[in-house]
Amino acid sequence: MHKFIVRAAFALALSMAGASCGSGSSTQKGPPPPTASPDERADYLVGQMTIDEKIQLVHGGAALDWWNYTLPRGAGGWIPGIPRLNIPDLYFADGSVGVGNAVGPATALPSSIASAASWDLNEAAKYGQVIGTELSDYGINVNLGGNVNMTGREPRDGRTFETKGEDPILAGRITAAHLKAIQAQYVLAGIKHFAFNDQETGRATANVQIDDRSGRESDLLGFEIGVNDSGVQSVMCSYNLTNDVYDCENAYLLNTVLKGDWAFPGFVMSDWDATHSTVNAAVNGLDQEQPENIYFGTSLEQAVESGQVPESRLDDMVHRILRAMFANGLFDHPATIQPIDVTGDAAIAQEMEEQGAVLLKNTGVLPLNAAQVESIAVIGSHADIAVLSGGGSAQVDPVGGPALIEGKPNPPGWSQVIWDPSSPLNAIQAKTSASVQYNDGTDATKAATLAASSSVAIVFVSQWASEGMDLPSLNFTDVIHTPPIDQDALVSAVAAANPNTIVVMENGGPQVLPWLSSVSAVLEAWYPGQNGGQAIANILFGDVNPSGKLPMTFPASMNDLPRPVIATPPDQTTPFPVDYTIDGFNVGYKWYDSKGLTPLFPFGFGLSYTTFSISNPQLTANVSGSSSSFQVSFNLQNTGTRTGAEVAQVYLGLPPATGEAKRLVGWQKVSLTAGQQQSETIQVNATDSSHPLSYWDTNSHAWLVPSGTYTVYLGNSSRNLTTVGTFQVP
Ligand code: BGC
């Protein structure tokens, strides 16, 4: 929740006062049957409603100083229903990594970025299912999840852990899989923060400068795929400005792109206190102010009565909200409040972590041999009791309560440092009869002494991140303790003392690793969720073979970022430019390709305990203008000695005149037993919602398949590819 805005304490006014001047209350026909379309059912209700009732649905029902209150069901937002029309209450709650707000204890899933790192839409669906069922079990019928911001533009963004990485196709599809699964539980899902909300620093006044084509092919494409592939019915507009206009009153974003070009039939709600006007916001596409009624209460009613906002526009706003509720089953399938499935959902959380953790380095020390290892030093990051989680509105209150809370609550209840109750130490000890000892890592010398007397040292390093902040650097920077713990120095000291040093990282996004060459193995565990300790131990000992692939580039240095220094606001109120013309549509790996920069770890990279070979790739192209397609067929073999999964990735180089080196266009995650081989085919259609063969042509306002030579690549990371072939589009 956005709790930084200090505002005069007005009394709560729900704008319910005033005489009814509703339209259509004399309608004779009865309500359409449940089999009627959401639009027909919404139309009927709009026709029955008074203007006061309509106004009631277009703003949140929270008090102006809402952060001091708990809303019904612990929700983060709430709109009272209209009993005479059987319109149910709306209960909104966050849920990017599990149920958020003060709703109640819930399964803390691994970060969304881990879900993206699985590159597995079925796993992503299970992830969404946990969020959807647990929300529904708490009686919450609207989810504020679906964060698809392209934090690859700014990997220091404190919310990177909520997002799905730097590639619009991967991010869009993973998000859509989450959202569809949430909707399957009759919860109205949402996608956010629309759009270009890729840094937290000055997020309410950041004024992103970007051209139409660059936007369409990057941040907006992630949203377009997410919206299209899931049929999601609510979009949250963001705090920032785009090209000098606040996003929640931005006609280009809301009316031209979202409701026009994408024909989005649902509604746009503001981020919490991101509404800036009444008439402007209403006519430029905002349908619902959250969480209260500064602009869309009495002011909107007056604007409608005076004709500044046509009543037809108010009807459209209400229609969109109601049709979304019908489409997601909120009328026909009200939630049943019941206990969450603690055990089943914890198992999914663990599976997600096991599929999403990424092995970045391994000289052969992993997997550990439980029977042979003699002694293990486990060091740092409270690995004796807990794993770290990300903060802000996505924060989950983990089942069983936090193992530990650190940091100054600011304000109380928000942005605390929550450690989820899952002990890597215990899970490691349970695997082996070796002696396992713990050192808290606060004193590098003592940690190194323990490491020196152990056969293996496992150092847990952690980087807390949260909504409301960006990271000061991409090094493991301690933003929790005073004085800070120098984790880079800790790893170096341990590595100098023990040649078998393994680093396990608990963090939300890309990091730089100055000690990389001195350690034997590195596992990217992200924020691993409440069964993280068990999942990490399973990977370290080889009960699970890692198969995650990076959904974001890890740069070699912050100097390689498009904006080495984060743009910062001059004050609290003045819009300040954030220049996206620097990277344009070349976000993430496309940036590194365009600049010829070698990343520390490339997008799509991840190791396994087995080896794979990709052979005999064949390209078949069907060139036919905007309905062109192509297929890549190949043989994938597990050439190692244990079962494992590989993600075969297809990239496409569009004709060079487009200015983009290559883009991900398809992938397949395949699990194979030792020695097994399989024929695989990846099909790419120009008509797909990801527009894989097209660039956005601003002049004709359309996606075009350009003429020229297309080059098709196949491999297992964006930097380990072979050319399969080329085809021409005349
Ligand atoms: C965040 C949103 C969140 C909302 C409600 C805002 O501060 O930006 O992502 O959904 O609060 O909690």
XYZ file of C-alpha atoms and ligand atoms in Angstrom:
742
model
C 0.000 0.000 0.000
C 1.071 3.503 -0.695
C 1.318 5.039 2.725
C 3.641 7.923 2.139
C 1.140 10.516 1.103
C 0.306 12.823 3.954
C -3.060 14.366 3.473
C -5.393 16.560 5.492
C -7.713 14.424 7.553
C -11.098 14.883 6.003
C -14.066 12.986 7.301
C -15.041 9.900 5.397
C -17.682 10.763 2.865
C -18.973 7.965 0.745
C -20.784 10.335 -1.609
C -24.007 8.620 -0.883
C -25.835 11.837 -0.086
C -28.128 13.660 -2.462
C -31.320 12.858 -4.255
C -31.444 9.880 -6.511
C -31.548 10.785 -10.173
C -30.918 7.292 -11.458
C -31.644 6.232 -14.965
C -33.793 3.376 -16.032
C -35.361 2.454 -12.686
C -38.637 2.031 -14.508
C -37.305 -0.841 -16.632
C -40.017 -3.521 -16.782
C -37.996 -6.523 -17.912
C -36.579 -8.844 -15.268
C -32.863 -9.517 -14.906
C -31.223 -11.552 -17.657
C -30.504 -15.200 -16.739
C -27.017 -16.289 -15.609
C -26.514 -17.690 -19.097
C -26.672 -14.178 -20.571
C -23.357 -12.547 -21.411
C -21.495 -10.478 -18.796
C -22.193 -7.426 -20.957
C -25.946 -8.058 -21.056
C -26.086 -8.678 -17.344
C -24.032 -5.548 -16.642
C -26.214 -3.461 -18.964
C -29.311 -4.560 -17.127
C -27.915 -3.558 -13.751
C -26.614 -0.213 -14.995
C -30.139 0.458 -16.212
C -31.479 -0.170 -12.703
C -29.026 2.006 -10.832
C -29.363 5.467 -9.385
C -26.529 7.911 -9.913
C -25.551 7.522 -6.268
C -25.287 3.770 -6.700
C -23.188 4.208 -9.807
C -20.863 6.600 -8.007
C -20.573 4.100 -5.172
C -18.968 1.532 -7.483
C -16.375 3.830 -9.028
C -14.392 4.570 -5.898
C -13.007 2.684 -2.939
C -14.877 2.755 0.343
C -11.874 3.412 2.567
C -11.404 6.393 4.853
C -9.136 9.193 3.716
C -6.591 8.193 6.332
C -7.128 4.582 5.342
C -3.731 3.399 6.536
C -4.990 3.871 10.103
C -7.916 1.489 9.592
C -8.497 -2.165 8.952
C -11.041 -2.768 6.233
C -13.517 -5.664 6.395
C -11.818 -9.058 5.978
C -8.429 -7.363 6.396
C -8.656 -6.252 2.778
C -6.417 -3.602 1.233
C -9.437 -2.068 -0.490
C -13.185 -2.417 -0.213
C -16.328 -1.286 -1.999
C -19.664 -1.945 -0.321
C -22.148 -3.819 -2.470
C -25.700 -2.810 -3.323
C -27.994 -5.373 -1.690
C -31.185 -4.239 -3.467
C -29.533 -5.244 -6.754
C -27.659 -8.239 -5.315
C -24.365 -6.561 -6.146
C -21.800 -8.114 -3.786
C -19.189 -6.238 -1.757
C -15.785 -6.078 -3.378
C -12.850 -7.032 -1.161
C -9.460 -6.210 -2.714
C -6.204 -7.734 -1.513
C -2.675 -7.860 -2.789
C -1.278 -11.141 -3.916
C 1.848 -11.133 -6.063
C 3.646 -13.802 -4.022
C 0.772 -15.051 -1.865
C -2.127 -13.351 -0.065
C -1.073 -9.868 1.040
C -2.401 -7.085 3.302
C -3.747 -7.911 6.753
C -5.987 -10.674 5.439
C -4.402 -13.431 7.492
C -1.655 -16.021 7.540
C -1.101 -17.423 4.082
C 1.345 -19.520 2.120
C 4.430 -17.450 1.359
C 5.266 -18.490 -2.177
C 8.711 -17.965 -3.678
C 9.003 -14.601 -5.467
C 7.181 -14.208 -8.757
C 10.589 -13.861 -10.379
C 11.235 -17.490 -9.328
C 8.009 -18.474 -11.031
C 9.271 -16.788 -14.201
C 12.637 -18.550 -13.775
C 10.851 -21.890 -14.051
C 9.938 -21.002 -17.650
C 7.032 -23.356 -17.033
C 3.457 -22.234 -17.604
C 2.024 -25.264 -15.788
C 4.047 -24.438 -12.684
C 2.979 -20.807 -13.039
C -0.648 -21.950 -13.107
C -0.150 -23.813 -9.819
C 1.362 -20.649 -8.365
C -1.697 -18.638 -9.373
C -3.978 -21.367 -8.071
C -2.488 -21.060 -4.571
C -3.025 -17.298 -4.609
C -6.562 -17.615 -5.987
C -7.757 -20.340 -3.629
C -6.277 -18.747 -0.532
C -7.805 -15.361 -1.401
C -11.144 -17.019 -1.944
C -10.808 -18.980 1.309
C -10.446 -15.633 3.066
C -13.488 -14.243 1.256
C -11.426 -11.890 -0.913
C -12.881 -11.560 -4.419
C -10.525 -9.088 -6.104
C -6.768 -9.611 -6.426
C -4.222 -6.821 -6.781
C -1.451 -8.975 -8.233
C -0.148 -9.437 -11.747
C 2.897 -7.171 -11.499
C 4.376 -7.287 -15.004
C 6.510 -4.152 -14.884
C 9.733 -4.426 -16.894
C 12.162 -3.990 -14.051
C 14.889 -5.148 -16.420
C 15.055 -1.466 -17.263
C 16.011 -0.837 -13.634
C 17.125 -4.030 -11.890
C 17.678 -2.122 -8.658
C 13.901 -1.637 -8.464
C 12.802 -2.758 -4.994
C 9.820 -4.565 -6.515
C 11.763 -6.686 -9.000
C 10.921 -9.777 -6.955
C 7.216 -9.252 -7.718
C 7.799 -9.082 -11.474
C 8.445 -11.695 -14.131
C 11.673 -10.428 -15.590
C 12.937 -8.424 -18.485
C 11.412 -10.127 -21.497
C 7.885 -9.138 -22.503
C 7.007 -12.551 -23.915
C 8.215 -14.607 -20.966
C 6.828 -12.081 -18.471
C 3.511 -11.706 -20.288
C 2.920 -15.451 -20.570
C 3.919 -16.267 -16.991
C 1.693 -13.439 -15.740
C -1.208 -14.657 -17.867
C -0.795 -18.167 -16.428
C -0.961 -16.732 -12.887
C -4.026 -14.651 -13.709
C -5.988 -17.404 -15.438
C -5.471 -19.663 -12.427
C -6.601 -16.924 -10.042
C -9.704 -16.302 -12.146
C -10.470 -20.026 -12.141
C -11.140 -19.596 -8.404
C -13.793 -16.919 -9.135
C -11.479 -14.166 -8.011
C -11.314 -11.047 -10.167
C -7.619 -10.879 -11.033
C -5.678 -7.772 -11.998
C -2.569 -6.736 -13.867
C -0.357 -3.808 -12.807
C 1.157 -1.185 -12.748
C 0.154 0.274 -16.092
C 2.671 1.390 -17.235
C 6.419 2.101 -17.209
C 6.507 1.884 -13.400
C 9.989 0.384 -13.318
C 11.591 2.217 -10.419
C 10.424 3.038 -6.924
C 12.617 6.108 -6.512
C 10.234 9.035 -6.883
C 7.581 6.734 -8.250
C 4.782 9.265 -7.811
C 6.548 11.938 -9.879
C 8.798 9.938 -12.210
C 8.037 11.175 -15.720
C 9.008 8.473 -18.192
C 10.034 9.712 -21.601
C 9.481 7.100 -24.284
C 8.399 6.918 -27.914
C 5.404 4.946 -29.157
C 7.302 2.110 -30.859
C 9.685 1.531 -27.958
C 6.829 1.391 -25.492
C 4.727 -0.988 -27.576
C 7.612 -3.437 -28.017
C 8.719 -3.495 -24.385
C 6.727 -2.673 -21.248
C 3.406 -2.427 -23.070
C 3.954 -5.722 -24.867
C 4.241 -7.535 -21.531
C 0.862 -6.055 -20.568
C -0.654 -6.764 -23.968
C 0.246 -10.460 -23.769
C -0.808 -10.653 -20.124
C -4.184 -9.069 -20.859
C -4.831 -10.940 -24.069
C -3.767 -14.409 -22.952
C -5.616 -14.296 -19.626
C -8.727 -12.245 -20.369
C -7.979 -10.351 -17.155
C -10.685 -7.834 -16.302
C -8.903 -5.226 -14.233
C -5.836 -3.105 -14.880
C -4.197 -0.954 -12.212
C -2.757 2.282 -13.557
C 0.470 3.426 -11.943
C 1.736 6.366 -9.916
C 4.197 7.721 -12.472
C 3.757 9.938 -15.496
C 4.364 8.856 -19.066
C 5.389 11.580 -21.496
C 4.311 14.339 -19.095
C 0.870 12.919 -18.210
C -0.022 10.980 -15.043
C -0.717 7.388 -16.010
C -4.122 7.362 -14.289
C -5.335 10.143 -16.569
C -3.267 9.263 -19.597
C -5.538 9.082 -22.652
C -2.800 7.491 -24.747
C -2.278 4.625 -22.318
C -5.835 4.072 -21.140
C -8.036 5.001 -24.088
C -5.816 4.636 -27.164
C -3.697 1.603 -26.257
C -5.621 -0.377 -23.641
C -9.272 0.184 -24.431
C -8.767 1.066 -28.101
C -6.049 -1.034 -29.693
C -6.363 -3.955 -27.284
C -10.154 -3.690 -26.988
C -9.881 -4.258 -23.228
C -13.471 -4.637 -21.964
C -12.714 -4.533 -18.223
C -12.005 -1.627 -15.877
C -9.030 0.490 -14.883
C -8.519 1.134 -11.168
C -5.964 3.570 -9.854
C -3.037 2.501 -7.744
C -3.562 3.563 -4.140
C -3.834 7.358 -4.246
C -2.608 7.579 -7.835
C -5.683 9.532 -9.007
C -4.997 13.210 -9.686
C -8.222 14.666 -11.043
C -11.921 14.142 -11.587
C -12.856 15.222 -15.106
C -9.480 14.533 -16.700
C -9.182 11.106 -15.164
C -12.771 10.130 -15.993
C -12.707 11.191 -19.624
C -9.199 9.862 -20.187
C -10.007 6.335 -19.130
C -9.857 5.796 -15.354
C -12.873 3.774 -14.175
C -12.309 3.470 -10.451
C -10.447 5.554 -7.880
C -8.739 3.670 -5.069
C -8.833 3.357 -2.198
C -11.163 6.248 -1.341
C -13.197 9.022 -2.931
C -11.197 12.220 -3.259
C -11.980 12.648 -6.971
C -14.590 10.052 -7.889
C -17.085 10.706 -5.079
C -19.075 13.930 -4.799
C -16.785 15.661 -7.296
C -17.549 13.140 -10.000
C -21.253 13.233 -9.250
C -21.189 17.013 -9.653
C -19.144 16.749 -12.847
C -21.731 14.363 -14.285
C -24.615 16.591 -13.228
C -22.971 19.635 -14.771
C -22.233 17.749 -17.981
C -18.427 17.971 -17.690
C -18.367 14.194 -17.633
C -21.110 12.692 -19.797
C -23.417 10.336 -17.902
C -22.739 7.810 -20.655
C -19.119 7.785 -19.496
C -20.165 7.095 -15.909
C -22.390 4.296 -17.225
C -19.407 2.931 -19.144
C -17.283 2.956 -15.991
C -19.929 1.084 -14.030
C -20.641 -1.288 -16.903
C -16.954 -2.226 -17.087
C -16.791 -2.948 -13.367
C -19.967 -5.018 -13.348
C -19.108 -6.957 -16.501
C -15.758 -7.817 -14.906
C -17.569 -9.089 -11.826
C -19.927 -11.192 -13.940
C -17.130 -12.497 -16.167
C -15.187 -13.675 -13.125
C -18.171 -15.309 -11.434
C -18.449 -12.924 -8.479
C -22.255 -12.932 -8.654
C -22.742 -16.634 -9.341
C -19.938 -18.126 -7.226
C -19.553 -16.168 -4.001
C -16.545 -17.177 -1.938
C -16.903 -19.664 0.891
C -14.785 -18.627 3.858
C -12.855 -21.663 5.027
C -9.367 -22.628 6.220
C -6.627 -22.548 3.602
C -4.977 -25.803 2.533
C -1.755 -25.253 4.461
C -0.155 -28.575 3.549
C -1.111 -28.762 -0.120
C -0.154 -25.161 -0.782
C 3.170 -25.506 1.035
C 3.990 -28.412 -1.268
C 3.311 -26.211 -4.293
C 5.453 -23.434 -2.802
C 8.305 -25.917 -2.439
C 7.862 -27.308 -5.952
C 7.877 -23.783 -7.365
C 11.170 -23.038 -5.642
C 12.667 -26.308 -6.822
C 11.673 -25.431 -10.389
C 12.660 -21.764 -10.210
C 16.019 -21.762 -8.410
C 18.883 -21.200 -10.845
C 22.297 -22.868 -10.547
C 24.744 -20.213 -11.730
C 28.081 -21.883 -11.085
C 29.245 -25.382 -10.210
C 32.810 -26.632 -10.399
C 31.611 -30.070 -9.339
C 31.129 -29.589 -5.604
C 27.367 -29.963 -6.128
C 25.373 -32.019 -5.631
C 26.689 -32.831 -2.188
C 27.138 -36.493 -1.445
C 25.213 -37.029 1.793
C 27.131 -40.210 2.602
C 30.602 -38.832 1.941
C 30.561 -35.257 3.172
C 32.104 -35.116 6.638
C 31.325 -31.687 7.975
C 29.368 -28.695 6.740
C 29.562 -25.069 7.849
C 26.290 -23.195 7.270
C 26.898 -19.455 7.460
C 24.849 -16.268 7.478
C 21.395 -14.836 6.729
C 19.631 -16.478 9.673
C 19.906 -19.774 7.788
C 19.460 -21.516 11.132
C 15.826 -20.492 11.319
C 14.558 -18.724 8.218
C 14.606 -17.549 4.637
C 14.118 -13.944 3.527
C 11.038 -12.437 1.890
C 10.493 -9.190 -0.043
C 8.626 -6.286 1.539
C 5.829 -3.834 0.761
C 2.249 -4.458 -0.272
C 3.206 -7.885 -1.655
C 4.326 -8.976 1.805
C 2.726 -12.205 2.957
C 2.093 -12.975 6.601
C 3.521 -16.507 6.459
C 1.700 -19.478 7.920
C 3.051 -19.986 11.422
C 4.102 -16.352 11.664
C 7.460 -14.822 10.751
C 10.520 -16.564 12.146
C 12.017 -13.139 12.680
C 11.107 -9.495 12.039
C 13.880 -6.979 11.512
C 14.090 -3.345 10.538
C 12.119 -0.334 11.539
C 8.477 -0.607 10.592
C 7.777 2.461 8.505
C 4.954 3.145 9.062
C 3.971 0.345 11.453
C 2.956 -2.847 9.723
C 4.539 -1.976 6.405
C 7.964 -2.559 4.959
C 9.218 -4.662 7.782
C 11.868 -7.247 7.071
C 10.041 -10.550 7.373
C 11.953 -13.806 7.551
C 9.785 -16.774 6.603
C 9.850 -19.733 8.987
C 11.860 -22.321 7.075
C 15.265 -23.466 8.288
C 17.858 -24.353 5.646
C 20.115 -25.529 8.479
C 17.598 -28.094 9.711
C 16.804 -29.242 6.181
C 20.523 -29.696 5.449
C 21.130 -31.557 8.704
C 18.197 -33.868 7.953
C 19.941 -34.987 4.745
C 23.175 -36.240 6.257
C 24.859 -37.657 9.300
C 27.743 -35.236 8.734
C 28.421 -32.672 11.421
C 26.557 -29.463 10.470
C 27.429 -26.268 12.340
C 26.041 -22.764 12.031
C 27.743 -19.382 12.204
C 25.653 -16.225 11.877
C 28.116 -14.491 9.534
C 28.265 -11.228 11.445
C 31.996 -11.729 12.057
C 33.827 -12.788 8.881
C 36.868 -14.014 10.800
C 34.861 -16.357 13.006
C 32.882 -17.583 9.987
C 36.138 -18.290 8.129
C 37.492 -20.208 11.123
C 34.463 -22.497 11.098
C 34.726 -22.853 7.309
C 38.407 -23.795 7.557
C 37.605 -26.705 9.831
C 34.695 -27.980 7.679
C 34.806 -30.011 4.485
C 32.174 -27.780 2.814
C 31.046 -24.210 3.568
C 27.610 -22.996 2.510
C 27.281 -19.219 2.784
C 23.790 -17.748 2.630
C 23.815 -14.160 1.366
C 20.676 -12.066 1.287
C 19.472 -8.799 -0.167
C 16.273 -7.397 1.262
C 14.214 -5.333 -1.169
C 10.799 -3.759 -0.917
C 8.204 -1.602 -2.528
C 8.982 2.003 -1.633
C 12.741 1.735 -2.204
C 15.334 0.869 -4.794
C 18.578 -0.885 -4.033
C 21.598 1.341 -3.497
C 23.680 -1.057 -5.553
C 23.660 -4.492 -7.157
C 26.165 -5.812 -4.630
C 24.749 -7.670 -1.651
C 24.156 -4.536 0.365
C 22.907 -4.808 3.905
C 20.080 -2.303 4.211
C 18.822 -3.847 7.464
C 21.532 -3.644 10.105
C 23.545 -0.869 11.690
C 26.434 -1.233 11.168
C 25.817 -3.192 7.970
C 27.185 -6.702 7.481
C 29.615 -6.743 4.525
C 28.430 -9.939 2.870
C 30.841 -9.674 -0.074
C 33.725 -9.612 2.413
C 32.139 -12.521 4.275
C 32.000 -14.684 1.139
C 35.573 -13.779 0.215
C 36.837 -14.652 3.693
C 35.017 -17.983 3.749
C 36.135 -18.833 0.201
C 39.741 -18.086 1.165
C 39.397 -20.501 4.084
C 37.607 -23.332 2.286
C 37.974 -24.362 -1.384
C 34.519 -25.970 -1.331
C 32.517 -22.822 -0.753
C 28.942 -22.770 -2.007
C 26.957 -19.535 -2.048
C 23.162 -19.566 -1.786
C 21.596 -16.215 -2.681
C 18.253 -14.987 -1.310
C 17.392 -11.868 -3.259
C 14.856 -10.366 -5.635
C 16.744 -9.792 -8.883
C 20.108 -9.356 -10.602
C 23.246 -9.010 -8.475
C 26.928 -8.480 -9.158
C 29.190 -11.094 -7.579
C 32.731 -9.764 -7.034
C 33.786 -13.065 -5.383
C 32.450 -15.310 -8.153
C 35.812 -16.685 -9.288
C 36.792 -17.700 -5.748
C 33.763 -19.868 -4.923
C 32.879 -23.361 -6.129
C 29.141 -23.035 -6.630
C 26.400 -20.408 -6.666
C 22.685 -21.076 -6.371
C 20.202 -18.272 -7.056
C 17.340 -19.142 -4.691
C 15.473 -15.786 -4.997
C 13.172 -15.178 -2.020
C 12.443 -18.882 -1.709
C 9.120 -18.876 0.131
C 8.039 -20.746 3.159
C 9.331 -24.153 2.156
C 12.506 -22.587 0.820
C 14.850 -24.290 3.293
C 13.643 -27.718 2.235
C 13.788 -26.869 -1.468
C 17.332 -25.485 -1.176
C 18.516 -28.595 0.678
C 16.897 -30.826 -1.943
C 18.835 -29.019 -4.662
C 22.138 -28.931 -2.762
C 22.011 -32.705 -2.205
C 20.718 -33.551 -5.687
C 17.290 -34.866 -4.714
C 16.135 -32.175 -7.098
C 18.116 -31.339 -10.212
C 18.048 -27.555 -10.773
C 16.359 -26.462 -13.990
C 15.598 -22.747 -13.555
C 16.865 -20.232 -16.129
C 17.445 -16.551 -15.515
C 14.506 -14.355 -16.538
C 16.831 -11.345 -16.207
C 20.357 -10.503 -17.274
C 22.894 -10.215 -14.462
C 25.157 -7.343 -15.561
C 28.909 -7.418 -15.047
C 28.737 -3.961 -13.494
C 26.224 -1.238 -12.678
C 28.089 0.871 -15.247
C 26.633 -1.393 -17.923
C 23.030 -0.493 -17.043
C 21.219 1.884 -19.404
C 21.031 4.342 -16.510
C 24.029 3.659 -14.249
C 22.617 6.165 -11.760
C 18.916 5.998 -10.896
C 17.069 9.180 -11.805
C 16.076 10.887 -8.569
C 13.381 13.465 -7.829
C 14.312 17.053 -6.954
C 11.531 17.150 -4.334
C 8.286 15.384 -3.400
C 6.056 17.030 -5.981
C 7.890 18.111 -9.128
C 7.807 15.626 -12.009
C 11.326 14.647 -13.063
C 12.382 12.908 -16.273
C 13.331 9.247 -16.471
C 14.824 8.838 -19.906
C 13.764 5.594 -21.597
C 14.919 6.849 -24.976
C 18.365 5.575 -23.893
C 17.365 1.913 -24.102
C 14.112 2.328 -26.070
C 12.829 -1.109 -27.042
C 16.206 -2.687 -26.250
C 15.354 -3.780 -22.724
C 17.355 -6.423 -20.827
C 19.383 -8.778 -23.030
C 18.496 -6.635 -26.063
C 20.365 -3.751 -24.417
C 23.476 -5.882 -23.866
C 23.234 -7.177 -27.459
C 22.862 -3.685 -28.885
C 25.849 -2.370 -26.937
C 28.061 -5.436 -27.364
C 28.311 -5.817 -23.580
C 29.133 -9.150 -21.974
C 26.898 -9.803 -18.977
C 27.955 -11.660 -15.859
C 25.180 -14.179 -16.551
C 22.973 -13.873 -19.623
C 19.205 -14.011 -19.836
C 18.045 -17.614 -20.188
C 21.108 -19.070 -18.459
C 21.047 -21.821 -15.841
C 23.024 -24.988 -15.116
C 21.952 -28.538 -14.333
C 23.571 -31.548 -12.686
C 23.256 -33.315 -16.008
C 24.219 -32.254 -19.538
C 22.132 -31.870 -22.672
C 22.787 -31.711 -26.361
C 20.644 -30.089 -28.986
C 21.197 -31.596 -32.420
C 19.856 -31.699 -35.957
C 17.945 -28.405 -35.843
C 15.656 -27.871 -38.822
C 13.815 -24.753 -39.875
C 10.560 -24.769 -41.822
C 9.144 -21.369 -42.691
C 5.721 -20.549 -44.099
C 6.008 -17.043 -45.407
C 2.686 -15.369 -45.916
C 2.774 -11.746 -44.831
C 1.120 -11.056 -41.506
C 0.140 -14.712 -41.084
C 3.665 -16.067 -41.612
C 4.904 -18.790 -39.312
C 7.905 -21.007 -38.798
C 8.854 -24.153 -36.959
C 12.110 -25.228 -35.389
C 12.506 -28.987 -34.967
C 15.443 -30.537 -33.165
C 16.627 -33.454 -31.169
C 17.157 -32.904 -27.451
C 19.188 -35.452 -25.511
C 20.113 -35.802 -21.874
C 23.782 -36.741 -22.265
C 24.523 -36.975 -18.535
C 23.838 -39.422 -15.786
C 20.752 -38.146 -14.017
C 17.236 -37.005 -14.839
C 16.967 -33.295 -15.544
C 15.088 -30.635 -17.470
C 16.385 -28.291 -20.142
C 14.746 -25.171 -21.541
C 15.305 -25.036 -25.306
C 14.972 -21.420 -26.420
C 14.249 -20.007 -29.882
C 15.297 -16.445 -30.678
C 14.581 -14.509 -33.842
C 16.635 -11.810 -35.480
C 14.287 -9.540 -37.404
C 15.614 -7.757 -40.517
C 18.486 -5.572 -39.292
C 16.698 -2.366 -40.304
C 14.434 -2.839 -37.268
C 17.408 -2.100 -34.998
C 16.896 -5.117 -32.745
C 19.510 -7.888 -32.657
C 17.218 -10.704 -31.532
C 14.211 -11.517 -29.392
C 12.943 -14.579 -27.589
C 10.010 -16.007 -29.566
C 9.446 -19.461 -28.110
C 10.723 -22.082 -25.705
C 10.082 -25.569 -24.449
C 11.004 -26.990 -21.055
C 11.630 -30.718 -21.402
C 12.388 -33.268 -18.695
C 14.513 -36.249 -19.778
C 15.957 -39.240 -17.944
C 19.683 -40.001 -18.282
C 20.475 -40.827 -21.898
C 16.944 -40.165 -23.112
C 16.433 -38.230 -26.323
C 13.367 -36.718 -27.820
C 12.288 -34.818 -30.949
C 10.912 -31.400 -30.177
C 9.209 -28.747 -32.277
C 8.720 -25.112 -31.380
C 6.123 -23.350 -33.491
C 6.073 -19.566 -33.899
C 3.109 -17.777 -35.498
C 3.158 -14.131 -36.521
C -0.470 -13.884 -35.370
C 0.405 -14.769 -31.760
C -0.390 -12.155 -29.123
C 3.365 -11.591 -28.698
C 3.732 -10.330 -32.323
C 6.928 -12.388 -32.684
C 7.641 -11.432 -36.303
C 6.550 -7.812 -36.102
C 7.670 -4.378 -35.139
C 5.251 -1.609 -34.166
C 4.895 0.842 -37.011
C 3.940 4.193 -35.549
C 2.929 5.677 -38.915
C 0.331 3.060 -39.746
C -0.438 2.477 -36.060
C -0.062 -1.277 -36.555
C 2.178 -4.289 -36.042
C 3.975 -4.993 -39.320
C 5.969 -8.007 -40.484
C 8.865 -6.232 -42.184
C 10.455 -7.340 -45.463
C 13.925 -8.795 -45.337
C 15.976 -11.601 -43.873
C 14.975 -13.264 -40.607
C 17.553 -15.315 -38.702
C 16.447 -18.120 -36.389
C 18.573 -19.172 -33.410
C 18.266 -22.114 -31.039
C 20.056 -22.782 -27.761
C 19.848 -22.786 -23.993
C 20.505 -19.135 -23.168
C 20.446 -15.820 -24.992
C 24.247 -16.091 -25.323
C 24.573 -19.785 -26.174
C 22.862 -20.109 -29.519
C 23.413 -21.674 -32.903
C 21.923 -20.339 -36.097
C 19.283 -22.726 -37.371
C 18.699 -20.891 -40.637
C 17.197 -17.868 -42.279
C 14.068 -17.057 -44.239
C 13.042 -14.138 -46.377
C 9.897 -12.097 -46.220
C 9.450 -10.303 -49.559
C 1.010 -0.617 -4.556
C 0.080 -1.574 -5.276
C -0.845 -2.229 -4.286
C -1.604 -1.157 -3.526
C -2.592 -1.720 -2.533
C 0.259 0.334 -3.656
O 1.152 0.998 -2.826
O 1.769 0.092 -5.505
O 0.834 -2.535 -5.958
O -1.715 -3.089 -4.951
O -0.674 -0.351 -2.833
O -1.947 -2.375 -1.503
